[in-house]
mmCIF file of C-alpha atoms in Angstrom:
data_model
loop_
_atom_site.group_PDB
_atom_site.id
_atom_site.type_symbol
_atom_site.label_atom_id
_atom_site.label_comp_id
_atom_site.label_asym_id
_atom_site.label_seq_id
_atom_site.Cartn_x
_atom_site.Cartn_y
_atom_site.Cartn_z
ATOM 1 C CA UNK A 1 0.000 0.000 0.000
ATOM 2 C CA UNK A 2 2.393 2.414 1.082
ATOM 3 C CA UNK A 3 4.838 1.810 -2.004
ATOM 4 C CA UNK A 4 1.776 2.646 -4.530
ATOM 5 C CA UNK A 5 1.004 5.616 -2.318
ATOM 6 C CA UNK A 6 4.683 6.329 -2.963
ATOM 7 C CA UNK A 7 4.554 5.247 -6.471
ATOM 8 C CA UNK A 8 1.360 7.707 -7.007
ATOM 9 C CA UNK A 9 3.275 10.448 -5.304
ATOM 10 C CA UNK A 10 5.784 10.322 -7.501
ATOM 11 C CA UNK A 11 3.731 10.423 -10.677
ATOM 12 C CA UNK A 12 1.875 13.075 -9.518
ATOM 13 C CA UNK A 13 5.590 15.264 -8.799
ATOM 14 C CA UNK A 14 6.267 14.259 -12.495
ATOM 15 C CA UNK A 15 3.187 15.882 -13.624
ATOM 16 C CA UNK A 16 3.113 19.020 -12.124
ATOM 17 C CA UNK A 17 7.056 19.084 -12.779
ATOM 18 C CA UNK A 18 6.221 18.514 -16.451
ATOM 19 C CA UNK A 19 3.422 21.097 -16.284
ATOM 20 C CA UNK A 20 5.848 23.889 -14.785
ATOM 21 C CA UNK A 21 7.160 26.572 -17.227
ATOM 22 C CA UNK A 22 10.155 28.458 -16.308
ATOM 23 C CA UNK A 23 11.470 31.396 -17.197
ATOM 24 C CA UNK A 24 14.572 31.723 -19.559
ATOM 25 C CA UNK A 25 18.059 33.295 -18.878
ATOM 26 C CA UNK A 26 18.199 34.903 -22.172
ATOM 27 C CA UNK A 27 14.825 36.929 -21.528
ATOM 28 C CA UNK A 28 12.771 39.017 -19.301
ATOM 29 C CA UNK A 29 9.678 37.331 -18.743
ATOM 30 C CA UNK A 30 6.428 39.241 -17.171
ATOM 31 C CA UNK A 31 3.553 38.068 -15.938
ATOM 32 C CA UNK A 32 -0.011 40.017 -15.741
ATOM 33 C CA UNK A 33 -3.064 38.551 -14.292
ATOM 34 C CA UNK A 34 -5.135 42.362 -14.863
ATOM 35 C CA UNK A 35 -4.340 42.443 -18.783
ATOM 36 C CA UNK A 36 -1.152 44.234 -18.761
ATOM 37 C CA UNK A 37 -1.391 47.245 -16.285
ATOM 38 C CA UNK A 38 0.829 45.417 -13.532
ATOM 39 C CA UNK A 39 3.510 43.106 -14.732
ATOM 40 C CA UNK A 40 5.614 40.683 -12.330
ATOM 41 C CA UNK A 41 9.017 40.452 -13.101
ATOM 42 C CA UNK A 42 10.100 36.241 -13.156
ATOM 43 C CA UNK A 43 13.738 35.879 -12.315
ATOM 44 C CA UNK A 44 15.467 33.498 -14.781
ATOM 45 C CA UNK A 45 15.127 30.083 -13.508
ATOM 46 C CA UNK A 46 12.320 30.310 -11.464
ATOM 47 C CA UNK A 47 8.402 28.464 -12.346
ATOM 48 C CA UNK A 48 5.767 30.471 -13.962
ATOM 49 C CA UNK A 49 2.874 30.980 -12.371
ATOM 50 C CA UNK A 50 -0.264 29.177 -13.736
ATOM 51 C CA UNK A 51 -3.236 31.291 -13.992
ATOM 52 C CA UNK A 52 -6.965 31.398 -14.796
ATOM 53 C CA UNK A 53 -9.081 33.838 -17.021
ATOM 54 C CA UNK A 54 -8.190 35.993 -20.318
ATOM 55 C CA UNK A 55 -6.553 38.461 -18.422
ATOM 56 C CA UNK A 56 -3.669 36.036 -17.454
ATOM 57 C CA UNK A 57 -0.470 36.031 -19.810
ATOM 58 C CA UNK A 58 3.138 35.859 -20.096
ATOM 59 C CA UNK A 59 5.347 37.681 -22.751
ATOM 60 C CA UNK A 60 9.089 37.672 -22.829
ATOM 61 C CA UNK A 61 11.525 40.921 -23.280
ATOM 62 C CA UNK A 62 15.135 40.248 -24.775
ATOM 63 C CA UNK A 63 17.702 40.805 -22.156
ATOM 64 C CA UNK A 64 20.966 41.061 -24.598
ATOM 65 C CA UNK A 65 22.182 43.729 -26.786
ATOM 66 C CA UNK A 66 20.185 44.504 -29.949
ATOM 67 C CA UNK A 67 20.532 46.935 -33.319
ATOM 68 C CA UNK A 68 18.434 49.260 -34.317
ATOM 69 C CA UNK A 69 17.926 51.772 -37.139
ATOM 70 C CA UNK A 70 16.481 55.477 -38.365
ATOM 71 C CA UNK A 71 16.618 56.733 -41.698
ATOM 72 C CA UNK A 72 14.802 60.587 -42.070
ATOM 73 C CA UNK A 73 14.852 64.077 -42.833
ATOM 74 C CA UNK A 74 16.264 67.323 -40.668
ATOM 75 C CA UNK A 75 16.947 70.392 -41.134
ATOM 76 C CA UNK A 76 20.124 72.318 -39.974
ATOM 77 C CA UNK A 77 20.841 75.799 -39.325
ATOM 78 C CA UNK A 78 19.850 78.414 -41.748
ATOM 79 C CA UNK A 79 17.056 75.837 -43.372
ATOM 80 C CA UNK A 80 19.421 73.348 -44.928
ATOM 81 C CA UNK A 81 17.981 69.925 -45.486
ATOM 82 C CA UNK A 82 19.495 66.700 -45.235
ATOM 83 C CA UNK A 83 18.795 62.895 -45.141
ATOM 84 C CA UNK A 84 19.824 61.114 -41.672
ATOM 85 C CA UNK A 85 21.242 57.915 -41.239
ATOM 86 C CA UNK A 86 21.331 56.502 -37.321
ATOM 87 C CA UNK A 87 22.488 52.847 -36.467
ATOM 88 C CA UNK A 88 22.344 52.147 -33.050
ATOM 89 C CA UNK A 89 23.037 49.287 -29.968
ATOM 90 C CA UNK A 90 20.771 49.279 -27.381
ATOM 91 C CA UNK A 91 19.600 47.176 -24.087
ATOM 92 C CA UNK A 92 16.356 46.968 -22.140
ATOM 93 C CA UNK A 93 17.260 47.347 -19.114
ATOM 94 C CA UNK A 94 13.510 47.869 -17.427
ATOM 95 C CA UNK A 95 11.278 45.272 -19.133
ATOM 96 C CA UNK A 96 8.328 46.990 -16.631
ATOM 97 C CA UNK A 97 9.003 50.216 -17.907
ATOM 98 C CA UNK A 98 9.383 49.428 -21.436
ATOM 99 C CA UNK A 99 5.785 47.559 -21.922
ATOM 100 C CA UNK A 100 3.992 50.400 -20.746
ATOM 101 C CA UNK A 101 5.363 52.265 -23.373
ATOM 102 C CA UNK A 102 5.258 49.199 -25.956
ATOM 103 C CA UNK A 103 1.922 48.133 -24.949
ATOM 104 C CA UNK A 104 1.306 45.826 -28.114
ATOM 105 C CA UNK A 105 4.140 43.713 -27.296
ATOM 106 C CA UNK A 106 2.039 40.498 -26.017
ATOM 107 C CA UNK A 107 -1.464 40.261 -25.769
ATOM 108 C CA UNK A 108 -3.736 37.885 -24.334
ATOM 109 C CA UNK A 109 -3.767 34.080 -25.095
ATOM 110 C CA UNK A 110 -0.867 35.006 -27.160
ATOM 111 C CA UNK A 111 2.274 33.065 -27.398
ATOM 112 C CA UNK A 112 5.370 34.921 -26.101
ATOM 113 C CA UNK A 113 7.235 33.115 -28.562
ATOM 114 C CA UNK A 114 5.387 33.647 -31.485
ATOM 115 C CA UNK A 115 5.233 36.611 -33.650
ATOM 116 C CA UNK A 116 3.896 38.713 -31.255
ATOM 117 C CA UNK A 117 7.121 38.653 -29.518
ATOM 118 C CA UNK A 118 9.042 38.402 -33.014
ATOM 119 C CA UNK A 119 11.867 40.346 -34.133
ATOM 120 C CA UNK A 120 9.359 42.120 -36.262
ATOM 121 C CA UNK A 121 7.492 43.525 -33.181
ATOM 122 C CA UNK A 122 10.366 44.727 -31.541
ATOM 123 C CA UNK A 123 11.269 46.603 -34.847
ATOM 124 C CA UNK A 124 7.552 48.474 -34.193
ATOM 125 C CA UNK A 125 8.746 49.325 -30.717
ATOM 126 C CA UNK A 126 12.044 51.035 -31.680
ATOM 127 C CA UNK A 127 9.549 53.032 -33.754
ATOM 128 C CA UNK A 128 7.473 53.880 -31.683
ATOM 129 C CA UNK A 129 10.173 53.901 -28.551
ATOM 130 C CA UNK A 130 13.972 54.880 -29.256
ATOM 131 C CA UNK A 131 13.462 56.084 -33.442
ATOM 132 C CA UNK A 132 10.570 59.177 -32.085
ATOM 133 C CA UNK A 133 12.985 59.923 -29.048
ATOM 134 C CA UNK A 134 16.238 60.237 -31.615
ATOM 135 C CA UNK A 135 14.126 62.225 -34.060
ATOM 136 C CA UNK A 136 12.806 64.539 -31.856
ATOM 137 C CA UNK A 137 16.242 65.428 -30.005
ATOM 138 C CA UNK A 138 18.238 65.231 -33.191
ATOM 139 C CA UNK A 139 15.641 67.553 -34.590
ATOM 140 C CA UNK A 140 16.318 70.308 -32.144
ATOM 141 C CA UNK A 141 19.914 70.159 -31.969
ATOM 142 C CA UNK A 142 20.528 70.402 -35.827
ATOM 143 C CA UNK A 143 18.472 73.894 -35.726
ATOM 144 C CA UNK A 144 21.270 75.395 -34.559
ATOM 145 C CA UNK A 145 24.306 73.516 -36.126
ATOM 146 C CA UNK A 146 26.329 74.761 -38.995
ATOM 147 C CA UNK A 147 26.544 71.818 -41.273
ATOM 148 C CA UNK A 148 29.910 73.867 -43.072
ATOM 149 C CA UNK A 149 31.230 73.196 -39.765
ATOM 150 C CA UNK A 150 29.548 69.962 -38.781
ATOM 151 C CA UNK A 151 31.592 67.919 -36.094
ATOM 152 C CA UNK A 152 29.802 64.043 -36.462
ATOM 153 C CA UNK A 153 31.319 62.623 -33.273
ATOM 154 C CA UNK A 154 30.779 65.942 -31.338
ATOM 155 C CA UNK A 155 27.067 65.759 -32.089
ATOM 156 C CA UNK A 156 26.905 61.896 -31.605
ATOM 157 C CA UNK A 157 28.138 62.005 -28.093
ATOM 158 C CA UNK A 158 25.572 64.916 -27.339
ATOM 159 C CA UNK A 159 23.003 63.154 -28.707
ATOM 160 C CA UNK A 160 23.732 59.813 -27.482
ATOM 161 C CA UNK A 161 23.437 61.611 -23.786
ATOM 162 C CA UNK A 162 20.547 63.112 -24.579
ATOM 163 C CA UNK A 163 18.668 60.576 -26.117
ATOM 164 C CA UNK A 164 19.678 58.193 -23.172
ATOM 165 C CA UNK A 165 18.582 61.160 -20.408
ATOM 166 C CA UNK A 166 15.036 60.412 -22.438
ATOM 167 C CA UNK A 167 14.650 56.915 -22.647
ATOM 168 C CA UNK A 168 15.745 55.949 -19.330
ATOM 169 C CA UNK A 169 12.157 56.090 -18.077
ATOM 170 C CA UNK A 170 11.318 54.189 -20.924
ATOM 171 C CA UNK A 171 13.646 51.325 -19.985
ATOM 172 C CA UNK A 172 15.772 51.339 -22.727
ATOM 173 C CA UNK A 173 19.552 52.460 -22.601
ATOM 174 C CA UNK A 174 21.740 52.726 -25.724
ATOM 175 C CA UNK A 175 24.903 51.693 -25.837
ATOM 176 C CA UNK A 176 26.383 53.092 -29.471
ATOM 177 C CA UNK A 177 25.130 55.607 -31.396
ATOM 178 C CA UNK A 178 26.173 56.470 -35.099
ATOM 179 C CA UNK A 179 24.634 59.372 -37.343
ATOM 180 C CA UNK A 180 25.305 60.557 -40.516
ATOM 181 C CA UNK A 181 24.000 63.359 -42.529
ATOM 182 C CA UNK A 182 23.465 62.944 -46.514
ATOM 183 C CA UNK A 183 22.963 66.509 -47.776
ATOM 184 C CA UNK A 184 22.212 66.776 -51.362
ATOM 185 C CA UNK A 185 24.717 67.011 -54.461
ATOM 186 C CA UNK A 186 24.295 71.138 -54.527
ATOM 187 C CA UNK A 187 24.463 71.374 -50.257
ATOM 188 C CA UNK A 188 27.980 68.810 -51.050
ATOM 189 C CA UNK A 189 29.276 71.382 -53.503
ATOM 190 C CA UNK A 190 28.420 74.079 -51.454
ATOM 191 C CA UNK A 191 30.200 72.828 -48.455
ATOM 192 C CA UNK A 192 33.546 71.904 -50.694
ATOM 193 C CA UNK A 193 33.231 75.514 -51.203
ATOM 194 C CA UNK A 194 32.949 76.942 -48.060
ATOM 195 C CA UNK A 195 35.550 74.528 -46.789
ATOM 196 C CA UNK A 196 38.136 75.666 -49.365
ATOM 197 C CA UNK A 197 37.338 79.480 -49.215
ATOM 198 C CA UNK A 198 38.324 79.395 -45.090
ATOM 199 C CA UNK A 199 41.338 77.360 -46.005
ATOM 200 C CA UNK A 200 42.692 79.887 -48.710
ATOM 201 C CA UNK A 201 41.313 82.161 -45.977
ATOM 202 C CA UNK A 202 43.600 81.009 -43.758
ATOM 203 C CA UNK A 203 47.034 81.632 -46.038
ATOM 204 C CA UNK A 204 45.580 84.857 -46.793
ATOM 205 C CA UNK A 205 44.436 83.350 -50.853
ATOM 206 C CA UNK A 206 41.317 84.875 -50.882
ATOM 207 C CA UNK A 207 41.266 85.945 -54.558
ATOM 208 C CA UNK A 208 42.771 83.048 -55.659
ATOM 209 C CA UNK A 209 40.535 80.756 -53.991
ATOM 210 C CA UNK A 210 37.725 83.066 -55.780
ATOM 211 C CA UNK A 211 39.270 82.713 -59.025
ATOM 212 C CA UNK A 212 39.997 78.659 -58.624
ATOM 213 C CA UNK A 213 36.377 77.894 -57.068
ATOM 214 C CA UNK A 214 35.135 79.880 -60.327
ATOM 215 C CA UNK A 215 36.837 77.956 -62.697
ATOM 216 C CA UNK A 216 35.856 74.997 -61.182
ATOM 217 C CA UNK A 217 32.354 75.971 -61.106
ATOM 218 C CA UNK A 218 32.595 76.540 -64.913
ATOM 219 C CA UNK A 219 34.254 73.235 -65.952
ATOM 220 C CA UNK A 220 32.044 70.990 -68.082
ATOM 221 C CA UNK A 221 31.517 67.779 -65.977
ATOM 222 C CA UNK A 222 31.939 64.901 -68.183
ATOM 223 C CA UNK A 223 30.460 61.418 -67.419
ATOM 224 C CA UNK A 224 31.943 58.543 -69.386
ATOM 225 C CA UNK A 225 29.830 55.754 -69.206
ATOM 226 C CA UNK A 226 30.919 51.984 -71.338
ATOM 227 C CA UNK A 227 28.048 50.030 -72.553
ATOM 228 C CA UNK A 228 28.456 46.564 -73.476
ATOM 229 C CA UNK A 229 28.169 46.508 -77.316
ATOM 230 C CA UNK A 230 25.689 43.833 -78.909
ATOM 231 C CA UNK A 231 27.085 41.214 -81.031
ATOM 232 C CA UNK A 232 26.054 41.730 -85.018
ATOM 233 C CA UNK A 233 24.472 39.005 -86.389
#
């Protein structure tokens, strides 16, 4: 009797055991039972608690660096426009924080390993998170910034600090910042200009900077382009 007991105890450990989900070490995982507006924090390693009612689900946060991008426009000082390039590295490093701001990252009787947690949903939420935060602080800082006198790893740093000072409360920290300005084909000649007219500036060439930059201006631009030539028949 008692070695079926035991027997049936045992089965019954193997069950729930089997049952259990645990959290990874590679993730954040949260748990709501009030449809998202508190979320419990489950420590890698440790069961998931089983609940009851639509209002009960899991969803899982990366907890490793990942890369983001921003491509848009901005204007610099005295109206001069510009395409804008950012790459950037960045962490969650609240996974509390960062749902309430990404609310549509899990939903209920969704799979936190499905597409709702997909790479594709976290690309929405650096959208909607880190790419609006970047594009509104790069946005005011370029107002005032000579791009003639542009300094890309001076701004990047600023920026970078900025941008971080914003999306701490959002529980996101980045870790690398790049950004690069594309200015048009006239805004590139115009800068080569300016460029060269402080240098011969600087060795007192003024005139002869005027006259060179003039001729330059005038000097037919001629694009050679080879064609591969069809065969006669």
């Amino acid at each position: 009797m008692k070695k079926t007991n035991t027997l049936l105890f045992v089965a019954a450990l193997m069950a729930v055991l089997q049952s259990c989900d645990y959290a990874q070490s590679n993730v954040t995982t949260l748990v709501t039972d009030d449809c998202g507006v508190n979320w419990q924090v489950i420590k890698a390693g440790q069961s998931i608690p089983k609940g009851v009612g639509m209002c009960h689900y899991k969803i899982t946060i990366p907890d490793y660096p990942m890369q983001g991008e921003s491509r848009f426009k901005a204007t610099f000082k005295d109206r001069v426009l510009a395409d804008i390039e950012v790459t950037y590295d960045y962490s969650i490093i609240d996974a509390r924080a960062f749902v309430s701001e990404a609310k549509y990252l899990g939903k209920a009787n969704s799979n936190p390993d499905d597409e709702t947690n997909s790479s594709k949903a976290f690309e929405m939420a650096e959208n909607s998170v880190i790419d609006k935060r970047i594009k509104e602080v790069a946005r005011d800082i370029l107002v005032s910034e000579d791009i003639v006198d542009f300094s890309q790893s001076d701004f990047e740093d600023k920026l970078l600090k900025n941008v971080n000072q914003m999306l701490s409360v959002l529980g996101v920290q980045l870790s690398f910042l790049s950004f690069v300005p594309q200015p048009s084909e006239q805004t590139s000649q115009a800068i080569d200009v300016a460029t060269a007219m402080k240098i011969y500036a600087s060795k007192g060439l003024q005139e002869v900077g005027k006259s060179v930059i003039t001729a330059r201006a005038g000097a037919t631009k001629v694009t050679v382009e080879n064609k591969p030539q069809t065969p006669q028949q």
